[in-house]
XYZ file of N, CA, C and O in Angstrom:
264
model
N -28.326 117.318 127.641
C -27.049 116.787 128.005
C -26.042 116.934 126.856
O -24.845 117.173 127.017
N -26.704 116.754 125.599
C -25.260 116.466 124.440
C -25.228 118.362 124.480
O -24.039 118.667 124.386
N -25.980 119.477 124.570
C -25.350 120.539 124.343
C -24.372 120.949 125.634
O -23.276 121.431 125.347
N -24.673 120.804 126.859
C -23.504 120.871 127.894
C -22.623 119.828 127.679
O -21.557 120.046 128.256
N -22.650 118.624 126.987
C -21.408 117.592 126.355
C -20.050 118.633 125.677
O -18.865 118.631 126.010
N -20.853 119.585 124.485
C -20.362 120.198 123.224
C -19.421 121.594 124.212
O -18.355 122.190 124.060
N -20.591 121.623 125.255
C -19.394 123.132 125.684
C -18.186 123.233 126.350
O -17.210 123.984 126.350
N -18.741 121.767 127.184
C -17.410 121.515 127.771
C -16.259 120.971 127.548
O -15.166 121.001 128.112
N -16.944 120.172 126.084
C -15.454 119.950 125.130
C -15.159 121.214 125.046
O -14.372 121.700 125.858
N -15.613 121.816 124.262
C -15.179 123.460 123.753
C -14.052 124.459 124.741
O -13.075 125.164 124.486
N -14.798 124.069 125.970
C -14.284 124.504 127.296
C -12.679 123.812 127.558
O -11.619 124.419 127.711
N -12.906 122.485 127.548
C -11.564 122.211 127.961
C -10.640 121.986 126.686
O -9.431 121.818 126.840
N -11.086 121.986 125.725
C -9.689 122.245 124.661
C -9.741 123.414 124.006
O -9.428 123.573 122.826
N -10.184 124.349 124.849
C -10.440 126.090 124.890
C -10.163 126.781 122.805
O -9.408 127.441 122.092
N -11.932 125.651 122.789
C -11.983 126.157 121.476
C -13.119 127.141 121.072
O -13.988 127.116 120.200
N -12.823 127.882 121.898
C -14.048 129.093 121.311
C -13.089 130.656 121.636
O -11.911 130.706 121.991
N -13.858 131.621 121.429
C -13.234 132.959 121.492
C -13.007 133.487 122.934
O -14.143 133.886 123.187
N -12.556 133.643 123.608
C -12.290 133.988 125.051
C -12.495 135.237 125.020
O -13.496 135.477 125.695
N -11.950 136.386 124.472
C -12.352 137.836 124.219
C -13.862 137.958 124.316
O -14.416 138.559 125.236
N -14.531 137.327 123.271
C -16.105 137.560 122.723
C -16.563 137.027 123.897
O -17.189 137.959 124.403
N -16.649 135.782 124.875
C -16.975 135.652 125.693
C -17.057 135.891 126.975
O -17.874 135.495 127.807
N -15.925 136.732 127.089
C -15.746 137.131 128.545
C -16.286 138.718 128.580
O -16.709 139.246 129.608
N -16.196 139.393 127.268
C -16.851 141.116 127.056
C -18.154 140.876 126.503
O -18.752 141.946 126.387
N -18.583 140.248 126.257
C -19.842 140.039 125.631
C -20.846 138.715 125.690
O -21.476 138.166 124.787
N -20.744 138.413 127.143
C -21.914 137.239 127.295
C -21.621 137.272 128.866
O -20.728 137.701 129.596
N -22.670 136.690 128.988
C -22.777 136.616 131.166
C -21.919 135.243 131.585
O -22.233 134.638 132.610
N -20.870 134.806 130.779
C -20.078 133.645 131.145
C -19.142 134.485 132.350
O -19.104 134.010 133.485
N -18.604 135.401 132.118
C -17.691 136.055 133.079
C -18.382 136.174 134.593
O -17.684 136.187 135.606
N -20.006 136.271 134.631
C -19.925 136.056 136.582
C -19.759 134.733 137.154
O -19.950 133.657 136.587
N -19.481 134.888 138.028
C -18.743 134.169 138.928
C -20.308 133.193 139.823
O -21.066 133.911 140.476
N -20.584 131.845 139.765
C -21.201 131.511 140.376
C -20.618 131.058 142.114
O -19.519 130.564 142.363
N -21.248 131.253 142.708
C -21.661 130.391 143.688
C -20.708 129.496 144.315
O -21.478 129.035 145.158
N -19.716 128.964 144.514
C -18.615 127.955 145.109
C -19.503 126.742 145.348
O -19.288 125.620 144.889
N -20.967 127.252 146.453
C -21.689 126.237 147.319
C -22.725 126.407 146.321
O -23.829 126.353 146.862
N -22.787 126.581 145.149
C -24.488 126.207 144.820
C -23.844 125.030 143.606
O -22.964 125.051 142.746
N -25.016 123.878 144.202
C -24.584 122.590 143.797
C -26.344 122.390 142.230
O -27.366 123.075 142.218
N -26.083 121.614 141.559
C -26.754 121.856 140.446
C -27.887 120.190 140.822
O -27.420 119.316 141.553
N -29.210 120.047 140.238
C -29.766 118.592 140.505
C -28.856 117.468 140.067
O -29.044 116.430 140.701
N -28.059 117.423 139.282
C -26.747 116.085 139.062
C -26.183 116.053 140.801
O -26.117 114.983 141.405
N -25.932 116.935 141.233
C -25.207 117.089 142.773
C -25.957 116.487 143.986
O -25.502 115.712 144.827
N -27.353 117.071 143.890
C -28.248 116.712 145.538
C -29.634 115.933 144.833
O -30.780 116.313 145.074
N -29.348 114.928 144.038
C -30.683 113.850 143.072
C -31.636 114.554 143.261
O -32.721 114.413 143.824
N -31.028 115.503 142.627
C -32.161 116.052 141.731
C -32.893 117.050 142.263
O -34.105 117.167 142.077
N -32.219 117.794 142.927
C -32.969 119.067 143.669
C -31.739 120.089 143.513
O -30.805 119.900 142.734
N -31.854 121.064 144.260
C -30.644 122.449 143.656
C -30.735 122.803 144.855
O -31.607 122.491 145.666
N -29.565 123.662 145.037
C -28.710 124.308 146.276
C -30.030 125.369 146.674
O -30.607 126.069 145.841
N -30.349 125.315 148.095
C -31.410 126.446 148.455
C -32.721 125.332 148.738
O -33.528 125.853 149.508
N -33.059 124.197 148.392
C -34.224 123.492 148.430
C -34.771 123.487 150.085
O -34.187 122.852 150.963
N -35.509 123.985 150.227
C -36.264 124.138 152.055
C -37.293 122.968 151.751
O -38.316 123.189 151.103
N -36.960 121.652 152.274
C -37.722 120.125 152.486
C -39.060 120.144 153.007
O -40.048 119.481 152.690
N -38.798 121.536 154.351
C -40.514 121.233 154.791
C -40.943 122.314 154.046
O -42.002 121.943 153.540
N -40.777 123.111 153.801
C -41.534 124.521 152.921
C -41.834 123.781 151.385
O -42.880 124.118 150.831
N -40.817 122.642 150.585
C -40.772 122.547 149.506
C -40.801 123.317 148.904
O -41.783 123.538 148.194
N -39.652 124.131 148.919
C -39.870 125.162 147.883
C -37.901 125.828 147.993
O -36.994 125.636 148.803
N -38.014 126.521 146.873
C -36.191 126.931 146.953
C -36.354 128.557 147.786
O -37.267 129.378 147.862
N -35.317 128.498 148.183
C -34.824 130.089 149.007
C -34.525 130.668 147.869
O -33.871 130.009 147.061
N -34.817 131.653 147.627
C -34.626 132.975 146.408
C -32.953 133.160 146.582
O -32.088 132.924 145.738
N -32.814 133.591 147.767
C -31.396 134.116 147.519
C -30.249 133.393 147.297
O -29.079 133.760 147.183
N -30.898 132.029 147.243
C -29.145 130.815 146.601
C -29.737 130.663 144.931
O -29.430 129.668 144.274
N -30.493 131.616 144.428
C -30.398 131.762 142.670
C -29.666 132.826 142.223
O -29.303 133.115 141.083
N -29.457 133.495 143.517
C -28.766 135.180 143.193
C -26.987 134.951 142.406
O -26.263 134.080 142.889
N -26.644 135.534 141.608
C -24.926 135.389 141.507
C -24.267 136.428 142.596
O -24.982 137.258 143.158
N -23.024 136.342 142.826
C -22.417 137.055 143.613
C -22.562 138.468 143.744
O -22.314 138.947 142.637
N -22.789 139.192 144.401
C -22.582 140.751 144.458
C -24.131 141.531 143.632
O -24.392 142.713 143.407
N -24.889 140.293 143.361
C -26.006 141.042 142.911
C -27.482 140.825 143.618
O -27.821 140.055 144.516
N -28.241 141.818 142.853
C -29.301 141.739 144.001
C -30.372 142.129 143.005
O -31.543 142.239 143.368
């Protein structure tokens, strides 16, 4: 928790390099709109199948990839 604390300070008083990060790290794809994280659905993740118990593969995918 305190290192997603640190980024999202970082994030919202946009104190890190934006260049270096957007050409050189996987921050630039684009997640998901509908994929919700375990803070969102207590504690389970977007894709969870209740009677299978188990997640659907393709709501881990990012956009346009395969």
């Amino acid at each position: 928790m305190f290192f997603g604390g640190l980024i999202r300070y970082a994030i919202e008083k946009n104190l890190y390099f934006k260049d270096y990060v957007v050409h050189y790290t996987n921050a630039s794809f684009l997640i998901d709109p509908e994929f919700k994280t375990p803070t969102d659905l207590d504690g389970l993740f977007t894709g969870f199948d209740p009677a299978k118990k188990r997640l659907r593969p393709l709501h881990l995918e990012v956009p346009g990839g395969r």
